[in-house]
PDB file of C-alpha atoms and ligand atoms in Angstrom:
ATOM      1  CA  MET A   1      41.577  83.499 155.110  1.00  0.00           C
ATOM      2  CA  TYR A   2      40.172  79.619 154.932  1.00  0.00           C
ATOM      3  CA  THR A   3      41.461  76.818 153.228  1.00  0.00           C
ATOM      4  CA  ILE A   4      38.656  73.817 152.508  1.00  0.00           C
ATOM      5  CA  GLN A   5      40.254  69.900 151.841  1.00  0.00           C
ATOM      6  CA  SER A   6      38.508  67.100 150.745  1.00  0.00           C
ATOM      7  CA  LEU A   7      39.224  64.023 153.242  1.00  0.00           C
ATOM      8  CA  ASP A   8      38.833  60.481 152.143  1.00  0.00           C
ATOM      9  CA  LEU A   9      37.121  58.491 154.313  1.00  0.00           C
ATOM     10  CA  HIS A  10      37.970  55.159 152.449  1.00  0.00           C
ATOM     11  CA  PHE A  11      34.402  54.036 153.241  1.00  0.00           C
ATOM     12  CA  GLN A  12      34.853  50.231 152.558  1.00  0.00           C
ATOM     13  CA  LYS A  13      38.325  50.315 151.645  1.00  0.00           C
ATOM     14  CA  GLU A  14      37.669  52.191 148.378  1.00  0.00           C
ATOM     15  CA  ALA A  15      38.937  55.482 147.456  1.00  0.00           C
ATOM     16  CA  HIS A  16      36.313  58.403 146.506  1.00  0.00           C
ATOM     17  CA  THR A  17      33.048  57.563 148.004  1.00  0.00           C
ATOM     18  CA  ILE A  18      32.294  59.474 151.084  1.00  0.00           C
ATOM     19  CA  ALA A  19      34.117  62.572 151.787  1.00  0.00           C
ATOM     20  CA  SER A  20      34.294  64.921 155.143  1.00  0.00           C
ATOM     21  CA  PHE A  21      35.294  68.640 154.842  1.00  0.00           C
ATOM     22  CA  LEU A  22      37.894  70.563 156.813  1.00  0.00           C
ATOM     23  CA  VAL A  23      37.047  73.727 157.128  1.00  0.00           C
ATOM     24  CA  SER A  24      39.843  76.115 158.551  1.00  0.00           C
ATOM     25  CA  ASP A  25      41.438  79.296 159.613  1.00  0.00           C
ATOM     26  CA  HIS A  26      44.021  80.497 162.630  1.00  0.00           C
ATOM     27  CA  GLU A  27      41.046  80.611 164.268  1.00  0.00           C
ATOM     28  CA  HIS A  28      38.639  77.934 163.631  1.00  0.00           C
ATOM     29  CA  ARG A  29      38.335  74.301 162.247  1.00  0.00           C
ATOM     30  CA  LEU A  30      35.042  73.098 161.484  1.00  0.00           C
ATOM     31  CA  LEU A  31      33.860  69.553 160.071  1.00  0.00           C
ATOM     32  CA  VAL A  32      31.532  69.570 157.281  1.00  0.00           C
ATOM     33  CA  GLU A  33      30.175  65.411 157.751  1.00  0.00           C
ATOM     34  CA  THR A  34      31.775  63.080 159.245  1.00  0.00           C
ATOM     35  CA  GLY A  35      31.412  59.875 157.675  1.00  0.00           C
ATOM     36  CA  PRO A  36      30.350  56.973 159.607  1.00  0.00           C
ATOM     37  CA  GLU A  37      31.491  55.223 161.987  1.00  0.00           C
ATOM     38  CA  SER A  38      32.900  52.864 160.324  1.00  0.00           C
ATOM     39  CA  THR A  39      35.495  54.781 158.882  1.00  0.00           C
ATOM     40  CA  TRP A  40      36.589  57.053 162.594  1.00  0.00           C
ATOM     41  CA  LEU A  41      40.040  55.812 161.998  1.00  0.00           C
ATOM     42  CA  GLN A  42      40.755  56.472 158.712  1.00  0.00           C
ATOM     43  CA  LEU A  43      39.170  60.229 159.355  1.00  0.00           C
ATOM     44  CA  VAL A  44      41.447  60.707 162.633  1.00  0.00           C
ATOM     45  CA  GLU A  45      44.271  59.540 160.482  1.00  0.00           C
ATOM     46  CA  GLN A  46      43.409  62.483 157.869  1.00  0.00           C
ATOM     47  CA  LEU A  47      43.120  64.904 160.802  1.00  0.00           C
ATOM     48  CA  GLN A  48      46.203  63.704 162.194  1.00  0.00           C
ATOM     49  CA  SER A  49      47.690  64.599 158.486  1.00  0.00           C
ATOM     50  CA  HIS A  50      46.509  67.864 159.156  1.00  0.00           C
ATOM     51  CA  ASP A  51      48.063  68.249 162.328  1.00  0.00           C
ATOM     52  CA  LEU A  52      44.772  68.186 164.661  1.00  0.00           C
ATOM     53  CA  ARG A  53      43.031  65.714 167.023  1.00  0.00           C
ATOM     54  CA  PRO A  54      39.279  65.124 166.854  1.00  0.00           C
ATOM     55  CA  GLY A  55      39.384  67.153 170.269  1.00  0.00           C
ATOM     56  CA  ASP A  56      40.386  70.268 167.626  1.00  0.00           C
ATOM     57  CA  ILE A  57      37.489  70.287 165.972  1.00  0.00           C
ATOM     58  CA  ASP A  58      35.276  72.986 167.130  1.00  0.00           C
ATOM     59  CA  ALA A  59      32.153  72.205 165.636  1.00  0.00           C
ATOM     60  CA  VAL A  60      30.492  69.860 163.015  1.00  0.00           C
ATOM     61  CA  LEU A  61      28.040  70.895 160.317  1.00  0.00           C
ATOM     62  CA  LEU A  62      25.911  67.955 159.124  1.00  0.00           C
ATOM     63  CA  THR A  63      23.883  67.757 155.784  1.00  0.00           C
ATOM     64  CA  HIS A  64      21.782  65.458 157.105  1.00  0.00           C
ATOM     65  CA  ILE A  65      21.729  62.145 159.718  1.00  0.00           C
ATOM     66  CA  HIS A  66      21.861  59.504 157.048  1.00  0.00           C
ATOM     67  CA  PHE A  67      24.715  57.708 158.166  1.00  0.00           C
ATOM     68  CA  ASP A  68      27.067  58.076 155.560  1.00  0.00           C
ATOM     69  CA  HIS A  69      27.051  61.398 156.491  1.00  0.00           C
ATOM     70  CA  ALA A  70      26.860  61.814 160.432  1.00  0.00           C
ATOM     71  CA  GLY A  71      27.618  58.341 161.795  1.00  0.00           C
ATOM     72  CA  ALA A  72      30.658  59.437 163.502  1.00  0.00           C
ATOM     73  CA  ALA A  73      29.202  63.241 165.069  1.00  0.00           C
ATOM     74  CA  TRP A  74      28.964  61.644 168.251  1.00  0.00           C
ATOM     75  CA  LYS A  75      32.567  60.761 168.777  1.00  0.00           C
ATOM     76  CA  PHE A  76      32.759  64.563 168.269  1.00  0.00           C
ATOM     77  CA  ALA A  77      30.371  65.550 170.343  1.00  0.00           C
ATOM     78  CA  GLU A  78      32.196  63.132 172.935  1.00  0.00           C
ATOM     79  CA  ALA A  79      35.615  65.266 172.056  1.00  0.00           C
ATOM     80  CA  GLY A  80      33.579  68.609 173.145  1.00  0.00           C
ATOM     81  CA  ALA A  81      32.495  69.921 169.107  1.00  0.00           C
ATOM     82  CA  ARG A  82      29.065  71.457 168.614  1.00  0.00           C
ATOM     83  CA  ILE A  83      27.262  69.415 166.248  1.00  0.00           C
ATOM     84  CA  TYR A  84      24.666  71.745 163.692  1.00  0.00           C
ATOM     85  CA  VAL A  85      21.726  69.691 162.486  1.00  0.00           C
ATOM     86  CA  HIS A  86      18.539  70.454 161.289  1.00  0.00           C
ATOM     87  CA  PRO A  87      15.676  70.782 163.524  1.00  0.00           C
ATOM     88  CA  LEU A  88      13.908  67.742 162.816  1.00  0.00           C
ATOM     89  CA  GLY A  89      16.748  65.669 162.224  1.00  0.00           C
ATOM     90  CA  LEU A  90      18.146  67.014 165.689  1.00  0.00           C
ATOM     91  CA  PRO A  91      15.927  64.106 168.159  1.00  0.00           C
ATOM     92  CA  HIS A  92      17.671  61.560 166.295  1.00  0.00           C
ATOM     93  CA  LEU A  93      20.552  62.073 166.813  1.00  0.00           C
ATOM     94  CA  GLU A  94      19.522  62.773 170.760  1.00  0.00           C
ATOM     95  CA  ASN A  95      17.818  59.496 170.890  1.00  0.00           C
ATOM     96  CA  PRO A  96      19.387  57.254 167.812  1.00  0.00           C
ATOM     97  CA  GLU A  97      17.335  54.060 169.193  1.00  0.00           C
ATOM     98  CA  LYS A  98      15.002  54.690 165.853  1.00  0.00           C
ATOM     99  CA  LEU A  99      17.598  55.547 163.254  1.00  0.00           C
ATOM    100  CA  TRP A 100      19.068  52.536 163.962  1.00  0.00           C
ATOM    101  CA  GLN A 101      16.033  50.592 163.920  1.00  0.00           C
ATOM    102  CA  SER A 102      15.103  51.786 160.827  1.00  0.00           C
ATOM    103  CA  ALA A 103      18.866  51.899 158.921  1.00  0.00           C
ATOM    104  CA  ALA A 104      18.704  47.615 160.019  1.00  0.00           C
ATOM    105  CA  ARG A 105      15.667  47.160 158.336  1.00  0.00           C
ATOM    106  CA  ILE A 106      16.882  48.468 154.691  1.00  0.00           C
ATOM    107  CA  TYR A 107      20.394  47.235 155.298  1.00  0.00           C
ATOM    108  CA  GLY A 108      19.893  43.901 157.573  1.00  0.00           C
ATOM    109  CA  LYS A 109      20.781  43.806 160.995  1.00  0.00           C
ATOM    110  CA  ASP A 110      23.554  41.369 160.898  1.00  0.00           C
ATOM    111  CA  ASN A 111      25.374  44.410 158.249  1.00  0.00           C
ATOM    112  CA  MET A 112      25.178  47.423 160.360  1.00  0.00           C
ATOM    113  CA  LEU A 113      28.559  47.219 162.387  1.00  0.00           C
ATOM    114  CA  GLN A 114      30.959  46.520 159.446  1.00  0.00           C
ATOM    115  CA  LEU A 115      28.999  49.206 157.651  1.00  0.00           C
ATOM    116  CA  TRP A 116      28.344  51.958 159.818  1.00  0.00           C
ATOM    117  CA  GLY A 117      29.854  51.138 163.250  1.00  0.00           C
ATOM    118  CA  THR A 118      28.107  52.307 166.466  1.00  0.00           C
ATOM    119  CA  MET A 119      26.185  55.090 166.989  1.00  0.00           C
ATOM    120  CA  LYS A 120      25.624  56.561 170.362  1.00  0.00           C
ATOM    121  CA  PRO A 121      23.046  59.453 171.886  1.00  0.00           C
ATOM    122  CA  ILE A 122      24.522  62.996 171.729  1.00  0.00           C
ATOM    123  CA  ASP A 123      24.047  65.352 174.624  1.00  0.00           C
ATOM    124  CA  PRO A 124      21.726  67.853 173.736  1.00  0.00           C
ATOM    125  CA  GLU A 125      23.147  71.031 174.788  1.00  0.00           C
ATOM    126  CA  GLN A 126      25.851  70.031 172.439  1.00  0.00           C
ATOM    127  CA  LEU A 127      22.823  70.384 169.342  1.00  0.00           C
ATOM    128  CA  VAL A 128      22.508  73.179 167.950  1.00  0.00           C
ATOM    129  CA  PRO A 129      19.502  73.656 165.296  1.00  0.00           C
ATOM    130  CA  THR A 130      19.993  75.239 162.125  1.00  0.00           C
ATOM    131  CA  ARG A 131      17.309  78.116 160.988  1.00  0.00           C
ATOM    132  CA  ASP A 132      16.911  78.147 157.350  1.00  0.00           C
ATOM    133  CA  MET A 133      19.213  80.855 155.855  1.00  0.00           C
ATOM    134  CA  GLU A 134      20.400  82.439 158.741  1.00  0.00           C
ATOM    135  CA  ALA A 135      23.905  82.664 159.075  1.00  0.00           C
ATOM    136  CA  ILE A 136      26.277  80.579 161.404  1.00  0.00           C
ATOM    137  CA  PHE A 137      29.705  82.807 162.491  1.00  0.00           C
ATOM    138  CA  PHE A 138      32.900  81.194 163.011  1.00  0.00           C
ATOM    139  CA  GLY A 139      35.402  84.117 163.351  1.00  0.00           C
ATOM    140  CA  ASN A 140      35.535  85.558 159.796  1.00  0.00           C
ATOM    141  CA  MET A 141      33.705  82.594 158.555  1.00  0.00           C
ATOM    142  CA  THR A 142      30.074  82.897 157.511  1.00  0.00           C
ATOM    143  CA  PHE A 143      28.097  79.465 156.554  1.00  0.00           C
ATOM    144  CA  VAL A 144      24.661  79.866 155.668  1.00  0.00           C
ATOM    145  CA  PRO A 145      22.333  76.616 156.499  1.00  0.00           C
ATOM    146  CA  VAL A 146      20.547  76.198 153.227  1.00  0.00           C
ATOM    147  CA  HIS A 147      17.256  73.981 154.201  1.00  0.00           C
ATOM    148  CA  THR A 148      17.025  71.775 150.802  1.00  0.00           C
ATOM    149  CA  PRO A 149      14.099  69.009 151.535  1.00  0.00           C
ATOM    150  CA  GLY A 150      13.990  66.501 148.244  1.00  0.00           C
ATOM    151  CA  HIS A 151      16.662  63.561 149.029  1.00  0.00           C
ATOM    152  CA  ALA A 152      15.931  64.037 153.381  1.00  0.00           C
ATOM    153  CA  ILE A 153      13.300  65.957 154.400  1.00  0.00           C
ATOM    154  CA  HIS A 154      15.915  67.341 156.760  1.00  0.00           C
ATOM    155  CA  HIS A 155      18.626  67.905 154.759  1.00  0.00           C
ATOM    156  CA  VAL A 156      21.013  71.247 154.712  1.00  0.00           C
ATOM    157  CA  ALA A 157      23.223  72.856 152.171  1.00  0.00           C
ATOM    158  CA  TRP A 158      25.706  74.553 153.946  1.00  0.00           C
ATOM    159  CA  LYS A 159      27.126  77.680 151.966  1.00  0.00           C
ATOM    160  CA  LEU A 160      30.383  79.084 152.622  1.00  0.00           C
ATOM    161  CA  ASP A 161      31.033  82.342 150.606  1.00  0.00           C
ATOM    162  CA  HIS A 162      30.789  80.749 146.671  1.00  0.00           C
ATOM    163  CA  ASN A 163      31.062  77.667 147.946  1.00  0.00           C
ATOM    164  CA  VAL A 164      27.843  75.302 148.437  1.00  0.00           C
ATOM    165  CA  PHE A 165      28.348  71.797 150.608  1.00  0.00           C
ATOM    166  CA  THR A 166      25.715  70.154 149.110  1.00  0.00           C
ATOM    167  CA  GLY A 167      25.669  66.745 151.124  1.00  0.00           C
ATOM    168  CA  ASP A 168      23.416  64.338 148.777  1.00  0.00           C
ATOM    169  CA  VAL A 169      20.899  67.101 147.096  1.00  0.00           C
ATOM    170  CA  ALA A 170      23.693  67.840 144.413  1.00  0.00           C
ATOM    171  CA  GLY A 171      23.703  64.144 143.738  1.00  0.00           C
ATOM    172  CA  VAL A 172      26.575  61.749 143.449  1.00  0.00           C
ATOM    173  CA  ALA A 173      29.730  62.139 141.160  1.00  0.00           C
ATOM    174  CA  ILE A 174      33.167  60.051 141.506  1.00  0.00           C
ATOM    175  CA  GLN A 175      36.155  61.136 139.932  1.00  0.00           C
ATOM    176  CA  GLY A 176      34.471  62.934 137.149  1.00  0.00           C
ATOM    177  CA  GLY A 177      32.002  60.597 136.517  1.00  0.00           C
ATOM    178  CA  PRO A 178      28.111  61.250 135.536  1.00  0.00           C
ATOM    179  CA  VAL A 179      25.853  62.418 138.487  1.00  0.00           C
ATOM    180  CA  VAL A 180      23.091  60.242 139.652  1.00  0.00           C
ATOM    181  CA  PRO A 181      20.269  61.100 142.053  1.00  0.00           C
ATOM    182  CA  PRO A 182      20.709  58.834 145.744  1.00  0.00           C
ATOM    183  CA  CYS A 183      17.093  58.280 145.974  1.00  0.00           C
ATOM    184  CA  PRO A 184      16.553  55.899 149.215  1.00  0.00           C
ATOM    185  CA  PRO A 185      13.427  55.519 151.211  1.00  0.00           C
ATOM    186  CA  PRO A 186      11.673  57.268 153.417  1.00  0.00           C
ATOM    187  CA  ASP A 187      11.765  60.833 152.069  1.00  0.00           C
ATOM    188  CA  ILE A 188      12.498  61.442 148.698  1.00  0.00           C
ATOM    189  CA  HIS A 189      10.346  64.072 147.374  1.00  0.00           C
ATOM    190  CA  LEU A 190      11.005  64.598 143.389  1.00  0.00           C
ATOM    191  CA  GLU A 191       9.305  68.328 143.752  1.00  0.00           C
ATOM    192  CA  HIS A 192      10.566  69.064 146.785  1.00  0.00           C
ATOM    193  CA  TRP A 193      14.422  68.170 145.334  1.00  0.00           C
ATOM    194  CA  LYS A 194      14.089  70.248 142.292  1.00  0.00           C
ATOM    195  CA  ALA A 195      13.235  73.297 144.022  1.00  0.00           C
ATOM    196  CA  SER A 196      15.861  72.399 146.409  1.00  0.00           C
ATOM    197  CA  ILE A 197      18.094  72.691 143.064  1.00  0.00           C
ATOM    198  CA  ALA A 198      16.631  76.073 142.102  1.00  0.00           C
ATOM    199  CA  LYS A 199      17.511  77.328 145.478  1.00  0.00           C
ATOM    200  CA  ILE A 200      21.088  76.275 145.477  1.00  0.00           C
ATOM    201  CA  ARG A 201      21.471  77.750 142.179  1.00  0.00           C
ATOM    202  CA  ALA A 202      19.705  81.196 143.222  1.00  0.00           C
ATOM    203  CA  LEU A 203      22.835  81.608 145.628  1.00  0.00           C
ATOM    204  CA  ALA A 204      25.007  81.308 142.446  1.00  0.00           C
ATOM    205  CA  PRO A 205      28.042  79.273 143.972  1.00  0.00           C
ATOM    206  CA  GLU A 206      30.942  78.355 141.752  1.00  0.00           C
ATOM    207  CA  THR A 207      31.950  75.372 143.628  1.00  0.00           C
ATOM    208  CA  LEU A 208      30.318  72.471 144.825  1.00  0.00           C
ATOM    209  CA  TYR A 209      31.016  70.360 147.376  1.00  0.00           C
ATOM    210  CA  LEU A 210      30.025  66.775 147.198  1.00  0.00           C
ATOM    211  CA  THR A 211      30.045  64.410 149.858  1.00  0.00           C
ATOM    212  CA  HIS A 212      30.111  61.856 147.014  1.00  0.00           C
ATOM    213  CA  TYR A 213      32.518  62.816 146.228  1.00  0.00           C
ATOM    214  CA  GLY A 214      34.908  66.326 145.586  1.00  0.00           C
ATOM    215  CA  SER A 215      34.367  69.328 144.022  1.00  0.00           C
ATOM    216  CA  VAL A 216      32.152  70.427 140.731  1.00  0.00           C
ATOM    217  CA  THR A 217      32.624  73.804 139.491  1.00  0.00           C
ATOM    218  CA  ALA A 218      30.549  72.960 135.776  1.00  0.00           C
ATOM    219  CA  ILE A 219      27.244  73.516 138.033  1.00  0.00           C
ATOM    220  CA  GLY A 220      24.615  74.819 135.617  1.00  0.00           C
ATOM    221  CA  LYS A 221      25.994  71.337 133.313  1.00  0.00           C
ATOM    222  CA  HIS A 222      26.091  69.495 136.695  1.00  0.00           C
ATOM    223  CA  PHE A 223      22.312  70.478 137.966  1.00  0.00           C
ATOM    224  CA  GLN A 224      20.820  69.611 134.801  1.00  0.00           C
ATOM    225  CA  ALA A 225      22.448  66.030 134.255  1.00  0.00           C
ATOM    226  CA  LEU A 226      21.200  65.657 137.450  1.00  0.00           C
ATOM    227  CA  GLU A 227      17.238  66.698 137.034  1.00  0.00           C
ATOM    228  CA  LYS A 228      17.505  64.777 133.952  1.00  0.00           C
ATOM    229  CA  THR A 229      18.403  61.377 135.176  1.00  0.00           C
ATOM    230  CA  MET A 230      15.742  62.008 138.358  1.00  0.00           C
ATOM    231  CA  GLU A 231      13.551  62.098 135.876  1.00  0.00           C
ATOM    232  CA  ASP A 232      14.614  59.074 134.205  1.00  0.00           C
ATOM    233  CA  TRP A 233      14.207  57.350 136.615  1.00  0.00           C
ATOM    234  CA  ALA A 234      11.045  58.271 138.642  1.00  0.00           C
ATOM    235  CA  ALA A 235       9.529  57.844 134.993  1.00  0.00           C
ATOM    236  CA  TRP A 236      11.205  54.657 135.087  1.00  0.00           C
ATOM    237  CA  MET A 237       9.694  53.576 138.202  1.00  0.00           C
ATOM    238  CA  LYS A 238       6.417  54.767 137.586  1.00  0.00           C
ATOM    239  CA  ILE A 239       6.330  52.573 135.071  1.00  0.00           C
ATOM    240  CA  GLU A 240       7.280  49.332 136.840  1.00  0.00           C
ATOM    241  CA  PHE A 241       4.958  50.812 139.479  1.00  0.00           C
ATOM    242  CA  ASP A 242       1.791  50.622 137.681  1.00  0.00           C
ATOM    243  CA  ALA A 243       2.404  47.449 136.358  1.00  0.00           C
ATOM    244  CA  GLY A 244       2.522  46.316 139.579  1.00  0.00           C
ATOM    245  CA  THR A 245       6.135  44.702 139.373  1.00  0.00           C
ATOM    246  CA  ALA A 246       7.358  42.308 142.482  1.00  0.00           C
ATOM    247  CA  PRO A 247       9.870  44.679 143.993  1.00  0.00           C
ATOM    248  CA  GLU A 248      12.526  42.083 144.010  1.00  0.00           C
ATOM    249  CA  VAL A 249      11.966  41.789 140.228  1.00  0.00           C
ATOM    250  CA  ILE A 250      12.122  45.952 140.062  1.00  0.00           C
ATOM    251  CA  THR A 251      15.090  45.483 142.255  1.00  0.00           C
ATOM    252  CA  GLU A 252      17.164  43.490 139.924  1.00  0.00           C
ATOM    253  CA  LYS A 253      15.906  45.383 136.281  1.00  0.00           C
ATOM    254  CA  PHE A 254      16.790  48.906 138.030  1.00  0.00           C
ATOM    255  CA  MET A 255      20.613  47.626 139.082  1.00  0.00           C
ATOM    256  CA  ALA A 256      20.877  46.151 135.304  1.00  0.00           C
ATOM    257  CA  TYR A 257      18.984  49.062 134.038  1.00  0.00           C
ATOM    258  CA  THR A 258      21.250  51.853 136.059  1.00  0.00           C
ATOM    259  CA  GLU A 259      24.652  50.127 135.194  1.00  0.00           C
ATOM    260  CA  GLN A 260      24.125  49.915 131.752  1.00  0.00           C
ATOM    261  CA  GLN A 261      23.569  53.848 132.186  1.00  0.00           C
ATOM    262  CA  LEU A 262      26.668  54.421 133.589  1.00  0.00           C
ATOM    263  CA  ALA A 263      28.085  51.842 131.091  1.00  0.00           C
ATOM    264  CA  ASN A 264      27.262  54.022 128.372  1.00  0.00           C
ATOM    265  CA  GLN A 265      28.644  56.916 129.428  1.00  0.00           C
ATOM    266  CA  GLY A 266      31.800  55.546 129.608  1.00  0.00           C
ATOM    267  CA  VAL A 267      31.875  54.670 133.693  1.00  0.00           C
ATOM    268  CA  ASP A 268      34.583  51.339 134.254  1.00  0.00           C
ATOM    269  CA  ARG A 269      33.674  48.619 136.026  1.00  0.00           C
ATOM    270  CA  SER A 270      35.710  49.308 138.967  1.00  0.00           C
ATOM    271  CA  LEU A 271      33.618  53.539 139.292  1.00  0.00           C
ATOM    272  CA  ARG A 272      30.685  51.592 138.974  1.00  0.00           C
ATOM    273  CA  GLU A 273      31.625  49.359 141.533  1.00  0.00           C
ATOM    274  CA  ARG A 274      32.225  52.954 143.666  1.00  0.00           C
ATOM    275  CA  TYR A 275      28.805  53.973 142.693  1.00  0.00           C
ATOM    276  CA  GLU A 276      26.831  51.526 143.836  1.00  0.00           C
ATOM    277  CA  LEU A 277      28.887  51.595 147.419  1.00  0.00           C
ATOM    278  CA  ALA A 278      28.017  55.500 147.717  1.00  0.00           C
ATOM    279  CA  ASN A 279      24.337  54.794 146.051  1.00  0.00           C
ATOM    280  CA  PRO A 280      23.111  51.560 145.927  1.00  0.00           C
ATOM    281  CA  SER A 281      20.624  51.707 143.906  1.00  0.00           C
ATOM    282  CA  TRP A 282      18.326  48.468 145.490  1.00  0.00           C
ATOM    283  CA  MET A 283      17.843  51.602 148.312  1.00  0.00           C
ATOM    284  CA  SER A 284      16.550  53.980 145.261  1.00  0.00           C
ATOM    285  CA  VAL A 285      14.017  51.319 144.026  1.00  0.00           C
ATOM    286  CA  SER A 286      12.287  51.297 147.403  1.00  0.00           C
ATOM    287  CA  GLY A 287      13.001  55.022 147.875  1.00  0.00           C
ATOM    288  CA  LEU A 288      11.841  55.841 144.806  1.00  0.00           C
ATOM    289  CA  LEU A 289       8.521  53.309 145.068  1.00  0.00           C
ATOM    290  CA  ARG A 290       7.850  54.522 148.575  1.00  0.00           C
ATOM    291  CA  TYR A 291       7.179  58.033 146.699  1.00  0.00           C
ATOM    292  CA  TRP A 292       5.326  56.925 143.808  1.00  0.00           C
ATOM    293  CA  LYS A 293       2.847  54.664 146.564  1.00  0.00           C
ATOM    294  CA  LEU A 294       2.752  58.187 149.115  1.00  0.00           C
ATOM    295  CA  LYS A 295       1.694  59.903 145.981  1.00  0.00           C
ATOM    296  CA  GLU A 296      -0.607  57.714 144.332  1.00  0.00           C
ATOM    297  CA  SER A 297      -2.415  58.150 147.570  1.00  0.00           C
ATOM    298  CA  GLY A 298      -2.321  62.047 147.921  1.00  0.00           C
ATOM    299  CA  LYS A 299      -0.503  61.995 150.920  1.00  0.00           C
ATOM    300  CA  ILE A 300       2.561  64.238 149.412  1.00  0.00           C
TER     301      ILE A 300
HETATM  302 ZN1   ZN B 401      24.527  59.708 151.299  1.00  0.00          ZN
END
């Protein structure tokens, strides 16, 4: 039998914002997600508390290549692990320059190191592309990559028996707080996202493991709430998009709107700050505006 451990990466020194999951049995040790390279030392420490070193990890299963999920994958590749990733994400790990540049445009070049650390290319021999629903076996553990676009076109949820590691496709929910949809550019696609939710629900999982943050067992309720907020945010954004409001004005209004929404659901200030770290609301503004723009021009 295997065990699943949540490793808290203490992103930006805050608890329960980004997780990596250690899945191990007597034979294999795998990580689902690595977090960013900026939390590498924290991850090494967490592994040490399980008597493991980075070189003991056989494989890393990535949900997608955004830095908060995959930024430290190259460190495990250097230590010998194979890295499993969606075929559309794979080239960006082999050659991360473009990914880095586009993140730098979003976050600002000067903030990159402090937020995400560094990223180096991964040897293509160690990168393994996933195929939708095609199981990968590690001894007695059977992982099924479930291709789940919507948050990112190259998103994979990982099924292990009745557990699903959902990356960002099941949203962000911290410490029993409400679930919200992270909507960064450039791939947000609400119809695809809802189809991905239906795909996961059809697997009848008993536990979801959210990278931001931890396990969820009230699955029907969780996904219902996620879809509701997704629709609410998208509709809110559509009104501003149609009105042609300036993006910086939208951002200010949206930050106030979503903060109030969390407060109304009983989320206190310190937890609201952690939601903002795991899922900055300004990022969802650009992601959702881009979605409506592409939709209007008939490109999606
Ligand atoms: Zn994320």
